[in-house]
PDB file of C-alpha atoms in Angstrom:
ATOM      1  CA  UNK A   1       0.035  -0.118  -0.178  1.00  0.00           C
ATOM      2  CA  UNK A   2       1.326   3.323  -0.812  1.00  0.00           C
ATOM      3  CA  UNK A   3       0.527   7.009   0.559  1.00  0.00           C
ATOM      4  CA  UNK A   4       0.764   9.993  -0.993  1.00  0.00           C
ATOM      5  CA  UNK A   5       0.404  13.003   1.424  1.00  0.00           C
ATOM      6  CA  UNK A   6       0.370  16.373  -0.488  1.00  0.00           C
ATOM      7  CA  UNK A   7      -0.502  19.709   0.990  1.00  0.00           C
ATOM      8  CA  UNK A   8      -1.319  22.786  -0.834  1.00  0.00           C
ATOM      9  CA  UNK A   9      -1.822  26.596   0.417  1.00  0.00           C
ATOM     10  CA  UNK A  10      -5.023  28.398  -1.124  1.00  0.00           C
ATOM     11  CA  UNK A  11      -5.578  32.176  -0.890  1.00  0.00           C
ATOM     12  CA  UNK A  12      -9.399  31.531  -0.476  1.00  0.00           C
ATOM     13  CA  UNK A  13     -11.972  30.560   2.167  1.00  0.00           C
ATOM     14  CA  UNK A  14     -12.573  26.839   3.190  1.00  0.00           C
ATOM     15  CA  UNK A  15     -16.021  26.431   2.317  1.00  0.00           C
ATOM     16  CA  UNK A  16     -14.907  27.308  -1.421  1.00  0.00           C
ATOM     17  CA  UNK A  17     -12.056  24.658  -1.686  1.00  0.00           C
ATOM     18  CA  UNK A  18     -14.077  22.195  -0.051  1.00  0.00           C
ATOM     19  CA  UNK A  19     -16.814  22.667  -3.314  1.00  0.00           C
ATOM     20  CA  UNK A  20     -14.016  22.883  -5.776  1.00  0.00           C
ATOM     21  CA  UNK A  21     -13.185  19.876  -4.649  1.00  0.00           C
ATOM     22  CA  UNK A  22     -15.598  18.204  -4.805  1.00  0.00           C
ATOM     23  CA  UNK A  23     -16.677  19.519  -7.822  1.00  0.00           C
ATOM     24  CA  UNK A  24     -17.180  17.132 -11.154  1.00  0.00           C
ATOM     25  CA  UNK A  25     -16.770  19.437 -14.051  1.00  0.00           C
ATOM     26  CA  UNK A  26     -13.830  20.897 -12.685  1.00  0.00           C
ATOM     27  CA  UNK A  27     -12.025  17.635 -11.439  1.00  0.00           C
ATOM     28  CA  UNK A  28     -13.020  16.800 -15.214  1.00  0.00           C
ATOM     29  CA  UNK A  29     -10.918  20.440 -16.257  1.00  0.00           C
ATOM     30  CA  UNK A  30      -8.503  18.983 -14.202  1.00  0.00           C
ATOM     31  CA  UNK A  31      -7.904  15.921 -15.685  1.00  0.00           C
ATOM     32  CA  UNK A  32      -8.264  17.015 -19.457  1.00  0.00           C
ATOM     33  CA  UNK A  33      -4.560  15.268 -19.923  1.00  0.00           C
ATOM     34  CA  UNK A  34      -6.604  11.798 -19.436  1.00  0.00           C
ATOM     35  CA  UNK A  35      -9.797  12.257 -21.372  1.00  0.00           C
ATOM     36  CA  UNK A  36     -11.548  11.832 -17.983  1.00  0.00           C
ATOM     37  CA  UNK A  37     -15.277  11.884 -18.050  1.00  0.00           C
ATOM     38  CA  UNK A  38     -17.637  11.099 -15.802  1.00  0.00           C
ATOM     39  CA  UNK A  39     -20.161   8.466 -17.261  1.00  0.00           C
ATOM     40  CA  UNK A  40     -22.200   6.828 -14.593  1.00  0.00           C
ATOM     41  CA  UNK A  41     -23.604   7.837 -11.020  1.00  0.00           C
ATOM     42  CA  UNK A  42     -23.176  12.038 -10.265  1.00  0.00           C
ATOM     43  CA  UNK A  43     -21.796  13.101 -13.509  1.00  0.00           C
ATOM     44  CA  UNK A  44     -22.254  16.880 -13.077  1.00  0.00           C
ATOM     45  CA  UNK A  45     -21.980  19.312 -10.166  1.00  0.00           C
ATOM     46  CA  UNK A  46     -21.088  19.051  -6.604  1.00  0.00           C
ATOM     47  CA  UNK A  47     -20.641  15.358  -5.000  1.00  0.00           C
ATOM     48  CA  UNK A  48     -22.412  14.625  -1.573  1.00  0.00           C
ATOM     49  CA  UNK A  49     -22.197  12.034   1.064  1.00  0.00           C
ATOM     50  CA  UNK A  50     -23.031   8.674  -0.348  1.00  0.00           C
ATOM     51  CA  UNK A  51     -23.369   9.596  -3.773  1.00  0.00           C
ATOM     52  CA  UNK A  52     -21.191   7.867  -6.521  1.00  0.00           C
ATOM     53  CA  UNK A  53     -19.414   8.667  -9.528  1.00  0.00           C
ATOM     54  CA  UNK A  54     -17.782   6.726 -12.340  1.00  0.00           C
ATOM     55  CA  UNK A  55     -15.211   8.245 -14.379  1.00  0.00           C
ATOM     56  CA  UNK A  56     -13.702   6.796 -17.653  1.00  0.00           C
ATOM     57  CA  UNK A  57     -10.072   7.803 -18.006  1.00  0.00           C
ATOM     58  CA  UNK A  58      -7.248   6.888 -20.139  1.00  0.00           C
ATOM     59  CA  UNK A  59      -4.044   5.997 -18.337  1.00  0.00           C
ATOM     60  CA  UNK A  60      -0.886   4.615 -19.756  1.00  0.00           C
ATOM     61  CA  UNK A  61      -2.529   3.931 -23.431  1.00  0.00           C
ATOM     62  CA  UNK A  62      -5.645   2.228 -21.834  1.00  0.00           C
ATOM     63  CA  UNK A  63      -9.361   3.424 -20.797  1.00  0.00           C
ATOM     64  CA  UNK A  64     -10.339   2.619 -17.159  1.00  0.00           C
ATOM     65  CA  UNK A  65     -13.020   3.153 -15.027  1.00  0.00           C
ATOM     66  CA  UNK A  66     -12.736   3.830 -11.738  1.00  0.00           C
ATOM     67  CA  UNK A  67     -16.327   3.899  -9.637  1.00  0.00           C
ATOM     68  CA  UNK A  68     -15.809   6.080  -6.211  1.00  0.00           C
ATOM     69  CA  UNK A  69     -18.289   7.115  -3.350  1.00  0.00           C
ATOM     70  CA  UNK A  70     -17.906   9.780  -1.045  1.00  0.00           C
ATOM     71  CA  UNK A  71     -18.203   7.550   2.181  1.00  0.00           C
ATOM     72  CA  UNK A  72     -17.863  10.432   4.757  1.00  0.00           C
ATOM     73  CA  UNK A  73     -17.998  14.326   4.573  1.00  0.00           C
ATOM     74  CA  UNK A  74     -17.977  17.570   7.327  1.00  0.00           C
ATOM     75  CA  UNK A  75     -18.174  20.476   5.208  1.00  0.00           C
ATOM     76  CA  UNK A  76     -15.971  22.277   5.183  1.00  0.00           C
ATOM     77  CA  UNK A  77     -13.414  20.246   7.099  1.00  0.00           C
ATOM     78  CA  UNK A  78     -12.612  17.088   5.228  1.00  0.00           C
ATOM     79  CA  UNK A  79     -14.617  14.518   2.690  1.00  0.00           C
ATOM     80  CA  UNK A  80     -13.341  11.335   1.700  1.00  0.00           C
ATOM     81  CA  UNK A  81     -13.868   8.959  -1.476  1.00  0.00           C
ATOM     82  CA  UNK A  82     -13.033   4.860  -1.716  1.00  0.00           C
ATOM     83  CA  UNK A  83     -13.087   2.976  -4.653  1.00  0.00           C
ATOM     84  CA  UNK A  84     -15.883   0.641  -5.013  1.00  0.00           C
ATOM     85  CA  UNK A  85     -14.727  -0.670  -8.071  1.00  0.00           C
ATOM     86  CA  UNK A  86     -11.665  -0.235 -10.575  1.00  0.00           C
ATOM     87  CA  UNK A  87      -7.878  -0.707 -11.763  1.00  0.00           C
ATOM     88  CA  UNK A  88      -6.503  -0.599  -8.054  1.00  0.00           C
ATOM     89  CA  UNK A  89      -6.710  -3.253  -5.797  1.00  0.00           C
ATOM     90  CA  UNK A  90      -7.993  -0.569  -3.121  1.00  0.00           C
ATOM     91  CA  UNK A  91      -7.752   3.345  -3.421  1.00  0.00           C
ATOM     92  CA  UNK A  92      -8.736   5.900  -0.954  1.00  0.00           C
ATOM     93  CA  UNK A  93      -8.555   9.658  -1.080  1.00  0.00           C
ATOM     94  CA  UNK A  94      -9.349  11.913   2.265  1.00  0.00           C
ATOM     95  CA  UNK A  95      -9.476  15.428   1.518  1.00  0.00           C
ATOM     96  CA  UNK A  96      -8.770  17.824   4.909  1.00  0.00           C
ATOM     97  CA  UNK A  97      -9.416  21.387   4.900  1.00  0.00           C
ATOM     98  CA  UNK A  98      -7.397  24.241   7.338  1.00  0.00           C
ATOM     99  CA  UNK A  99      -9.382  27.639   7.710  1.00  0.00           C
ATOM    100  CA  UNK A 100      -6.309  30.189   8.711  1.00  0.00           C
ATOM    101  CA  UNK A 101      -6.615  34.038   8.218  1.00  0.00           C
ATOM    102  CA  UNK A 102      -5.234  34.308   4.857  1.00  0.00           C
ATOM    103  CA  UNK A 103      -6.805  31.533   3.129  1.00  0.00           C
ATOM    104  CA  UNK A 104      -6.947  27.344   3.500  1.00  0.00           C
ATOM    105  CA  UNK A 105      -4.158  24.598   3.626  1.00  0.00           C
ATOM    106  CA  UNK A 106      -5.707  21.745   1.982  1.00  0.00           C
ATOM    107  CA  UNK A 107      -4.179  18.540   2.445  1.00  0.00           C
ATOM    108  CA  UNK A 108      -4.598  15.448   0.336  1.00  0.00           C
ATOM    109  CA  UNK A 109      -3.847  11.810   1.797  1.00  0.00           C
ATOM    110  CA  UNK A 110      -4.462   9.506  -1.076  1.00  0.00           C
ATOM    111  CA  UNK A 111      -3.379   5.643  -0.376  1.00  0.00           C
ATOM    112  CA  UNK A 112      -3.822   2.765  -3.006  1.00  0.00           C
ATOM    113  CA  UNK A 113      -3.013  -0.512  -3.462  1.00  0.00           C
ATOM    114  CA  UNK A 114      -1.917  -2.015  -6.769  1.00  0.00           C
ATOM    115  CA  UNK A 115      -3.409  -5.595  -7.777  1.00  0.00           C
ATOM    116  CA  UNK A 116      -1.349  -8.497  -8.281  1.00  0.00           C
ATOM    117  CA  UNK A 117       0.677  -8.957  -5.113  1.00  0.00           C
ATOM    118  CA  UNK A 118       4.614  -8.659  -5.753  1.00  0.00           C
ATOM    119  CA  UNK A 119       4.326  -7.259  -9.046  1.00  0.00           C
ATOM    120  CA  UNK A 120       1.751  -4.709  -7.862  1.00  0.00           C
ATOM    121  CA  UNK A 121       3.725  -3.491  -5.518  1.00  0.00           C
ATOM    122  CA  UNK A 122       7.015  -3.007  -7.791  1.00  0.00           C
ATOM    123  CA  UNK A 123       4.548  -1.186 -10.646  1.00  0.00           C
ATOM    124  CA  UNK A 124       3.596   0.702  -7.267  1.00  0.00           C
ATOM    125  CA  UNK A 125       7.497   1.895  -6.538  1.00  0.00           C
ATOM    126  CA  UNK A 126       8.683   2.109 -10.260  1.00  0.00           C
ATOM    127  CA  UNK A 127       6.300   4.802 -11.586  1.00  0.00           C
ATOM    128  CA  UNK A 128       2.710   4.588 -10.150  1.00  0.00           C
ATOM    129  CA  UNK A 129       3.219   5.943  -6.888  1.00  0.00           C
ATOM    130  CA  UNK A 130       5.267   9.390  -9.160  1.00  0.00           C
ATOM    131  CA  UNK A 131       2.385   8.961 -11.607  1.00  0.00           C
ATOM    132  CA  UNK A 132      -0.433   9.708  -8.856  1.00  0.00           C
ATOM    133  CA  UNK A 133       1.460  11.991  -7.289  1.00  0.00           C
ATOM    134  CA  UNK A 134       2.078  14.456 -10.108  1.00  0.00           C
ATOM    135  CA  UNK A 135      -1.707  13.869 -11.161  1.00  0.00           C
ATOM    136  CA  UNK A 136      -2.827  14.985  -8.113  1.00  0.00           C
ATOM    137  CA  UNK A 137      -0.254  17.736  -8.202  1.00  0.00           C
ATOM    138  CA  UNK A 138      -1.540  19.219 -11.542  1.00  0.00           C
ATOM    139  CA  UNK A 139      -5.193  18.892  -9.845  1.00  0.00           C
ATOM    140  CA  UNK A 140      -4.300  20.678  -6.935  1.00  0.00           C
ATOM    141  CA  UNK A 141      -2.876  23.286  -9.561  1.00  0.00           C
ATOM    142  CA  UNK A 142      -5.884  23.916 -11.291  1.00  0.00           C
ATOM    143  CA  UNK A 143      -8.178  23.712  -8.115  1.00  0.00           C
ATOM    144  CA  UNK A 144      -6.002  26.694  -6.914  1.00  0.00           C
ATOM    145  CA  UNK A 145      -6.163  28.699  -9.387  1.00  0.00           C
ATOM    146  CA  UNK A 146     -10.040  28.720  -9.993  1.00  0.00           C
ATOM    147  CA  UNK A 147     -10.211  29.213  -6.431  1.00  0.00           C
ATOM    148  CA  UNK A 148      -8.005  31.793  -6.193  1.00  0.00           C
ATOM    149  CA  UNK A 149      -9.844  33.680  -8.945  1.00  0.00           C
ATOM    150  CA  UNK A 150     -13.228  33.146  -7.886  1.00  0.00           C
ATOM    151  CA  UNK A 151     -12.105  34.755  -4.145  1.00  0.00           C
ATOM    152  CA  UNK A 152     -10.398  37.655  -6.027  1.00  0.00           C
ATOM    153  CA  UNK A 153     -13.347  38.556  -7.952  1.00  0.00           C
ATOM    154  CA  UNK A 154     -15.449  38.340  -4.447  1.00  0.00           C
ATOM    155  CA  UNK A 155     -13.253  40.378  -2.930  1.00  0.00           C
ATOM    156  CA  UNK A 156     -13.482  42.682  -5.743  1.00  0.00           C
ATOM    157  CA  UNK A 157     -17.140  42.977  -5.625  1.00  0.00           C
ATOM    158  CA  UNK A 158     -17.154  43.084  -1.499  1.00  0.00           C
ATOM    159  CA  UNK A 159     -14.786  45.998  -1.872  1.00  0.00           C
ATOM    160  CA  UNK A 160     -17.167  47.911  -4.529  1.00  0.00           C
ATOM    161  CA  UNK A 161     -20.141  47.244  -2.094  1.00  0.00           C
ATOM    162  CA  UNK A 162     -18.718  49.181   0.913  1.00  0.00           C
TER     163      UNK A 162
END
């Protein structure tokens, strides 16, 4: 089992970052390089507790399907999605948010296990861990850019209303 831990600082309120993190349309945008699309379950909007989404994406030259369910949620502090069906033996992604004075710390704890026993563990170490880390970092970069742009626009509106 591999666990990837990332932290990203975003100059936006935790509520906004939390909602963008579970936005199917933004996820599709952040995963454009893999032609990722939601094909079953909830296919647009914000995922809620208990909901599922099935993603179809191209990784390593092959199309894969991954079905995840939101298994826990406490807005705007955390939510967890867990793989129900897909290419991993197991996968869990915890999304954690900490509101601070000038923004939000977003933490990802992404745990996964490849199938095929020892061969799968070798693949995890050889390239899958670095591939998934890069995939998550790209997602976070886009989420950060969108959140900060929205927060800036909101701040601009707030300052004109005062």
